[in-house]
XYZ file of C-alpha atoms in Angstrom:
462
model
C -34.294 -10.537 -3.475
C -31.836 -13.382 -4.307
C -33.301 -15.819 -3.077
C -30.722 -19.126 -2.412
C -31.969 -22.100 -1.272
C -35.898 -23.291 -0.722
C -37.282 -26.230 1.037
C -40.592 -27.730 -0.180
C -43.466 -29.700 1.551
C -41.611 -29.651 4.620
C -43.495 -29.418 8.449
C -40.650 -27.550 9.861
C -39.123 -23.923 8.709
C -35.689 -23.623 6.785
C -33.390 -20.893 7.362
C -30.796 -20.301 4.357
C -27.680 -17.715 3.988
C -25.360 -17.394 1.485
C -21.986 -15.499 3.036
C -19.035 -14.920 1.108
C -15.490 -15.279 3.084
C -15.673 -11.564 3.529
C -18.935 -11.200 5.317
C -21.893 -8.307 3.621
C -19.946 -7.428 0.818
C -22.449 -9.967 -0.859
C -26.308 -10.437 -0.111
C -27.177 -12.632 2.516
C -30.978 -14.105 2.346
C -32.605 -15.727 5.050
C -36.395 -17.595 3.481
C -38.952 -19.761 5.869
C -41.448 -21.041 4.417
C -43.785 -24.085 4.165
C -44.984 -24.024 0.505
C -44.181 -22.656 -2.731
C -46.909 -20.072 -3.205
C -44.819 -17.910 -0.970
C -43.069 -17.235 -3.598
C -44.942 -15.635 -5.859
C -45.244 -12.245 -3.622
C -41.338 -12.131 -4.785
C -42.457 -12.952 -9.074
C -39.931 -10.254 -11.109
C -42.343 -6.798 -12.114
C -41.573 -7.160 -15.519
C -44.171 -10.612 -15.256
C -47.833 -10.659 -16.451
C -50.342 -10.242 -13.461
C -51.984 -13.561 -14.994
C -48.940 -15.273 -14.043
C -49.299 -14.121 -10.706
C -51.931 -16.637 -9.491
C -54.030 -14.392 -6.729
C -53.983 -14.507 -2.743
C -57.105 -16.916 -3.172
C -55.619 -19.092 -5.749
C -52.539 -19.127 -2.963
C -54.753 -19.701 0.067
C -56.513 -23.105 -2.263
C -53.119 -24.467 -2.983
C -51.982 -24.520 0.592
C -52.227 -28.455 1.794
C -54.932 -29.242 4.590
C -53.340 -29.290 7.947
C -52.378 -26.397 10.050
C -52.413 -23.155 9.244
C -48.765 -22.313 8.158
C -47.164 -19.177 10.265
C -46.280 -16.371 8.452
C -43.014 -16.011 6.140
C -40.361 -13.878 7.162
C -37.710 -12.551 4.290
C -35.207 -10.790 5.481
C -31.957 -9.800 3.629
C -28.627 -7.827 4.040
C -27.424 -5.940 1.203
C -25.910 -2.603 2.644
C -22.144 -3.247 1.561
C -20.965 -1.012 4.976
C -19.594 -4.436 6.804
C -16.247 -5.891 5.920
C -14.202 -9.118 7.440
C -15.100 -12.459 8.369
C -13.699 -13.364 11.770
C -12.200 -9.734 11.850
C -15.140 -7.678 11.136
C -15.749 -3.987 11.109
C -19.090 -2.292 10.086
C -18.706 1.844 9.491
C -21.414 4.410 9.648
C -21.922 8.157 9.142
C -22.500 10.938 7.070
C -20.193 13.612 6.133
C -22.586 16.087 7.004
C -24.520 13.784 10.136
C -24.027 14.335 13.220
C -20.914 11.771 13.208
C -19.039 9.225 12.306
C -17.260 5.935 13.416
C -16.727 2.501 13.112
C -17.714 -1.562 15.234
C -14.911 -3.193 15.446
C -16.166 -7.569 16.388
C -13.891 -10.254 16.419
C -10.525 -8.490 18.115
C -8.941 -10.871 20.295
C -9.127 -10.138 24.115
C -6.139 -8.946 26.139
C -4.625 -6.668 22.907
C -3.416 -3.554 24.143
C -4.490 -0.468 22.446
C -5.253 2.520 23.812
C -7.251 5.979 22.122
C -4.117 7.824 21.508
C -2.975 5.226 19.484
C -6.499 5.519 17.591
C -6.222 9.291 17.361
C -2.819 8.939 16.372
C -4.381 7.065 12.738
C -7.043 9.257 12.595
C -4.303 13.005 12.819
C -2.643 11.382 9.807
C -6.423 11.306 7.630
C -7.554 13.992 9.269
C -9.516 17.212 7.169
C -7.539 20.978 7.105
C -3.686 19.550 8.605
C -2.199 21.490 5.851
C -2.257 24.095 2.912
C -2.950 21.038 0.206
C -5.828 19.390 1.512
C -9.506 20.524 1.921
C -9.931 24.357 4.280
C -12.363 22.131 5.970
C -11.593 22.261 9.811
C -12.791 18.814 11.719
C -10.258 17.852 15.024
C -11.524 14.350 14.396
C -11.395 13.537 18.324
C -11.926 9.592 18.359
C -14.411 8.915 21.418
C -13.875 4.554 21.798
C -17.529 4.087 23.774
C -16.985 0.497 24.102
C -14.715 -2.859 23.751
C -11.466 -1.456 25.907
C -10.950 -0.971 29.727
C -8.161 -0.379 31.526
C -6.287 -0.162 28.064
C -6.836 -3.696 26.655
C -9.592 -5.262 24.826
C -12.088 -7.180 25.847
C -13.072 -8.910 23.305
C -16.657 -7.905 22.896
C -16.873 -5.228 20.102
C -15.686 -1.737 19.871
C -17.328 1.272 18.968
C -15.345 4.246 17.777
C -17.902 7.368 17.301
C -16.143 10.960 15.893
C -18.935 13.931 16.052
C -19.040 15.822 12.630
C -18.354 19.634 13.762
C -17.691 21.984 10.623
C -20.336 21.143 8.160
C -21.326 23.922 5.721
C -24.249 22.557 3.863
C -25.440 25.727 2.959
C -22.644 24.962 0.291
C -24.443 22.552 -2.135
C -27.655 23.570 -2.134
C -27.401 23.405 -5.958
C -26.054 20.157 -5.298
C -29.420 19.081 -4.583
C -30.778 19.921 -7.910
C -27.874 19.009 -10.053
C -25.916 16.105 -9.823
C -21.863 17.095 -9.862
C -20.130 14.855 -12.711
C -17.751 12.147 -12.132
C -19.162 11.916 -8.223
C -21.982 9.479 -6.824
C -24.458 11.657 -6.549
C -26.586 10.206 -9.617
C -25.998 6.612 -9.090
C -26.940 7.185 -5.297
C -30.576 8.176 -6.710
C -30.406 5.239 -9.361
C -30.097 3.313 -6.574
C -31.779 3.898 -3.764
C -34.449 7.174 -5.081
C -32.812 9.630 -2.290
C -29.668 10.682 -0.601
C -27.641 12.869 1.335
C -27.111 15.709 -0.506
C -24.445 17.927 1.895
C -20.783 16.267 1.829
C -22.098 13.724 -0.536
C -23.553 11.725 2.765
C -21.835 8.009 2.665
C -19.975 8.371 -0.802
C -17.563 10.975 1.093
C -14.164 10.288 2.451
C -15.663 10.946 5.356
C -16.598 7.625 5.863
C -12.869 6.267 5.918
C -13.034 7.884 9.572
C -14.686 4.332 10.298
C -11.833 2.482 8.375
C -8.533 4.579 9.783
C -10.122 3.887 13.327
C -10.363 0.155 13.230
C -6.949 -0.157 10.784
C -5.350 1.441 14.087
C -6.628 -1.812 15.856
C -5.555 -4.260 13.400
C -2.342 -2.996 12.888
C -1.755 -3.000 16.370
C -2.505 -6.751 16.513
C -0.500 -7.473 13.546
C 2.421 -6.175 15.108
C 1.903 -7.659 18.289
C 1.077 -11.231 17.030
C 3.447 -11.208 14.257
C 5.904 -7.856 14.057
C 4.145 -7.186 10.820
C 4.366 -3.518 9.923
C 1.816 -1.821 7.031
C 4.015 1.257 5.345
C 2.641 3.301 2.919
C 3.620 6.410 0.623
C 2.783 8.822 -1.849
C 4.696 7.575 -4.746
C 2.837 10.064 -8.097
C 1.135 13.098 -8.059
C -0.151 13.542 -11.645
C 3.121 13.444 -13.509
C 5.396 14.049 -10.626
C 7.461 10.271 -9.822
C 8.911 9.535 -6.912
C 11.808 7.268 -6.101
C 11.719 5.271 -2.767
C 13.671 2.174 -1.734
C 10.821 0.118 -1.297
C 13.228 -1.907 1.005
C 13.939 1.289 3.855
C 11.880 3.702 4.111
C 10.230 4.629 7.539
C 6.893 6.319 8.739
C 9.197 9.461 9.910
C 10.897 9.462 5.951
C 7.176 9.379 5.209
C 5.937 12.331 7.550
C 9.056 14.468 7.240
C 6.638 16.809 4.061
C 2.880 17.283 3.740
C 2.560 15.351 0.473
C 3.669 11.833 2.612
C 6.461 11.175 -0.269
C 10.382 9.781 1.227
C 11.755 11.445 -1.760
C 11.948 15.390 -0.856
C 12.699 16.094 -4.372
C 10.168 14.821 -5.710
C 7.893 15.865 -2.611
C 8.671 19.154 -3.384
C 7.651 18.615 -6.815
C 4.410 17.154 -6.000
C 3.592 20.050 -4.067
C 4.232 22.275 -6.382
C 1.694 20.713 -8.840
C -1.287 20.280 -6.497
C -1.261 24.122 -5.773
C -0.932 24.253 -9.485
C -3.783 23.283 -10.116
C -5.600 23.765 -6.646
C -5.577 27.698 -7.656
C -7.184 26.982 -11.120
C -10.118 25.573 -9.166
C -8.906 21.973 -10.653
C -7.772 18.950 -8.782
C -5.074 15.671 -9.818
C -4.929 12.325 -9.344
C -1.844 10.003 -8.314
C -0.072 6.766 -6.946
C 0.198 5.560 -3.408
C 2.263 2.208 -2.723
C 2.078 -0.127 0.511
C 4.697 -2.107 1.472
C 3.988 -4.674 4.779
C 6.825 -5.631 6.242
C 6.704 -9.706 7.918
C 3.804 -10.726 6.918
C 3.248 -14.154 7.780
C 3.338 -16.374 5.460
C 0.388 -18.803 4.436
C -2.094 -15.732 4.502
C -4.521 -15.681 2.107
C -7.226 -18.813 0.766
C -7.540 -20.337 -2.451
C -9.482 -19.987 -4.763
C -12.090 -16.801 -4.739
C -10.168 -15.143 -1.918
C -7.117 -14.824 -2.949
C -4.688 -13.051 -0.989
C -3.870 -10.322 -3.672
C -8.035 -10.394 -4.389
C -8.562 -9.466 -0.866
C -6.276 -6.757 -1.198
C -7.243 -5.621 -4.133
C -11.316 -5.499 -2.967
C -9.951 -3.008 -0.178
C -8.351 -1.353 -2.638
C -11.082 -0.746 -4.869
C -13.818 0.350 -2.041
C -11.819 3.191 -1.337
C -13.043 6.395 -2.310
C -11.576 8.097 -6.116
C -9.886 4.501 -6.689
C -9.415 3.088 -10.293
C -6.165 1.250 -10.958
C -4.615 -1.683 -8.406
C -1.295 -3.172 -8.785
C 0.494 -5.963 -7.077
C 4.699 -6.650 -7.423
C 5.905 -6.338 -10.889
C 1.758 -5.189 -11.749
C 0.617 -5.021 -15.245
C 4.762 -3.942 -16.497
C 4.833 -8.134 -15.626
C 2.592 -8.610 -18.419
C 5.920 -7.390 -21.071
C 8.176 -9.832 -19.189
C 9.212 -13.465 -20.668
C 9.090 -16.229 -17.836
C 12.152 -16.569 -17.004
C 12.829 -12.920 -16.802
C 9.801 -12.456 -14.137
C 10.080 -15.456 -11.721
C 11.135 -15.083 -9.069
C 13.772 -18.009 -7.976
C 13.902 -19.397 -4.381
C 17.136 -19.927 -1.915
C 17.618 -20.659 1.458
C 18.563 -18.142 4.050
C 21.357 -18.052 6.579
C 18.736 -18.744 9.049
C 17.198 -22.011 7.347
C 14.134 -19.847 5.837
C 13.081 -20.583 2.109
C 13.364 -16.694 0.531
C 12.750 -15.681 -3.318
C 16.435 -13.258 -4.740
C 13.545 -10.881 -6.589
C 10.221 -10.495 -5.424
C 7.772 -9.210 -8.791
C 5.152 -11.890 -7.857
C 4.770 -8.837 -4.766
C 4.803 -11.359 -2.040
C 1.889 -13.099 -2.634
C 1.962 -16.787 -4.887
C -0.809 -18.738 -5.140
C -2.924 -16.313 -3.687
C -0.929 -16.853 -0.571
C 1.868 -14.762 1.195
C 5.301 -16.198 0.196
C 7.041 -14.555 3.458
C 8.612 -11.775 1.072
C 7.646 -7.639 1.887
C 3.959 -7.474 0.246
C 3.813 -4.210 -2.047
C 1.018 -3.037 -3.877
C -0.080 0.259 -5.971
C -3.108 2.107 -5.578
C -3.949 4.455 -8.179
C -6.369 7.418 -7.354
C -8.579 10.074 -9.732
C -8.663 13.514 -9.407
C -10.869 15.095 -6.665
C -14.412 14.730 -9.167
C -15.923 18.184 -7.327
C -13.858 21.515 -8.893
C -15.045 24.504 -8.658
C -14.643 24.911 -12.519
C -18.314 25.261 -14.400
C -19.264 21.438 -15.978
C -22.353 20.694 -17.796
C -24.338 18.342 -15.722
C -28.522 17.862 -15.857
C -31.131 17.910 -12.771
C -32.875 15.710 -11.206
C -35.774 16.805 -13.219
C -33.369 15.927 -16.319
C -32.623 19.110 -17.642
C -29.663 20.181 -19.074
C -27.620 22.281 -16.814
C -24.103 23.919 -15.759
C -23.067 23.671 -12.319
C -19.840 25.214 -10.486
C -20.100 23.178 -7.454
C -19.440 24.678 -3.947
C -17.825 23.487 -0.844
C -14.098 22.620 0.112
C -12.479 19.691 -1.019
C -8.940 18.752 -1.663
C -6.732 19.808 -4.883
C -5.337 15.957 -4.812
C -6.825 13.265 -2.122
C -3.532 11.233 -2.055
C -1.477 12.914 0.897
C -4.684 11.902 2.660
C -4.678 9.101 1.370
C -1.737 7.143 2.541
C -3.280 6.586 6.257
C -6.610 5.067 4.049
C -4.750 2.254 2.135
C -2.660 1.235 4.914
C -5.849 0.457 7.255
C -7.322 -1.148 4.546
C -4.416 -3.785 4.328
C -4.016 -3.677 7.671
C -7.738 -4.770 8.036
C -7.697 -7.295 5.536
C -4.355 -8.898 7.258
C -5.556 -9.168 10.563
C -9.267 -11.063 9.049
C -6.926 -13.345 7.297
C -4.384 -13.905 10.466
C -7.345 -15.100 12.800
C -8.571 -17.796 9.618
C -5.594 -19.118 9.117
C -4.498 -19.730 12.978
C -8.033 -21.043 13.407
C -7.878 -23.563 10.136
C -3.781 -24.291 9.624
C -2.740 -23.480 13.606
C -4.399 -24.638 16.361
C -3.316 -28.352 15.569
C 1.126 -29.256 16.018
C 2.591 -29.769 12.615
C 4.640 -32.774 12.364
C 8.129 -33.321 12.106
C 7.703 -33.634 8.227
C 5.063 -30.680 7.767
C 7.761 -27.663 6.380
C 10.493 -28.324 8.209
C 12.566 -27.264 5.315
C 11.456 -23.223 7.094
C 12.255 -22.464 10.346
C 10.048 -19.281 10.260
C 6.619 -20.823 9.215
C 7.297 -23.706 11.570
C 7.309 -20.834 14.916
C 6.225 -17.670 13.634
C 3.185 -17.905 15.801
C 5.022 -19.593 19.012
C 6.927 -16.231 20.269
C 3.365 -14.685 20.531
C 4.530 -12.142 24.193
C 2.900 -12.308 26.944
C 0.115 -9.067 27.580
């Protein structure tokens, strides 16, 4: 347990906690204590027994006076919650009774319907095409709380999706042998126990909660700022696409099963996935996500820069292996004069950039241009080919994994990426408004940019 702060020799108990801007991503510890000997119980396992005072010695060291109250230490380190003001907690395992989320901090009176949430869930559900996992799940959502008469109530919104098409018997061998490059071994290393069937929490089925919450975040961004979050598959294996990030639409993305607006590339991508699928293999790819009309100023220096929050959110998704924004790694090969985005004043008196190599973020803050990110996904770990591995008892063996899995995760990853981007932006928007928009801006406060002075002044009456 990581003790953050301690008060010594006080007659009053003290509560100390350390929380990051992203909620439960870091350990939060509360200590209630009256004296230093209370810490002896938390000595490291490697400390010599003689170095730790006995219970009798601890009692002798207690100051005279009333007997201290029992000490209470609690820690939160589950990693299942994201957000500061717009907070999302996901729950459930792949082959459990259900999965879902609890979304707290949603402003009241936001129009949101179960149909809008279901639309996003349908985009990520399994069995939707020949190139996805054959597991058949309707993924019908139940909104249990927080919404009434089609609007948010300001209270936590709980959403549940029940699992129906589990085949836990396919995972018998995996309870003994670890699947290569999967989370089986590391979950055992950490917890000493795991949900074997379906991969438990490490399964992409956990992202149902993220996508459901993302639907709410998307609606909030659209209503308040007119912001649009839209992703597409830009690469599968070695098949690249050519897409105009400024003009593609949702209809373009959903026009084919691989979710690539470039129709010629989409055909080749589908062929590439089918080729590896029929061989019991898998392949990876990339998803591009574009944010249009993002409010200027979102983000927080220094440790919560907007691109840092986006990187955290993207890399928390299953199977992600890389993150780029704007020019990405290619920008490191350019000269400063080539990479810099020059400013100009638009006809409507707005500060704009002529290029967008920064990817819509400068100094960790949104500059109002399109935010453009790319996320790399590895090949699906579970494949139907025989591989060398070890058992939980440490014996070398071979395993041919069973179960139903995507040969390539990127087509279904598109709504997952969009949802995590939306969750980041919704949380950052609420934080930005609370800090920077409650008090009126003076006449000399960034009057040069017409958009900054009015980007939150035209919220429609609901």
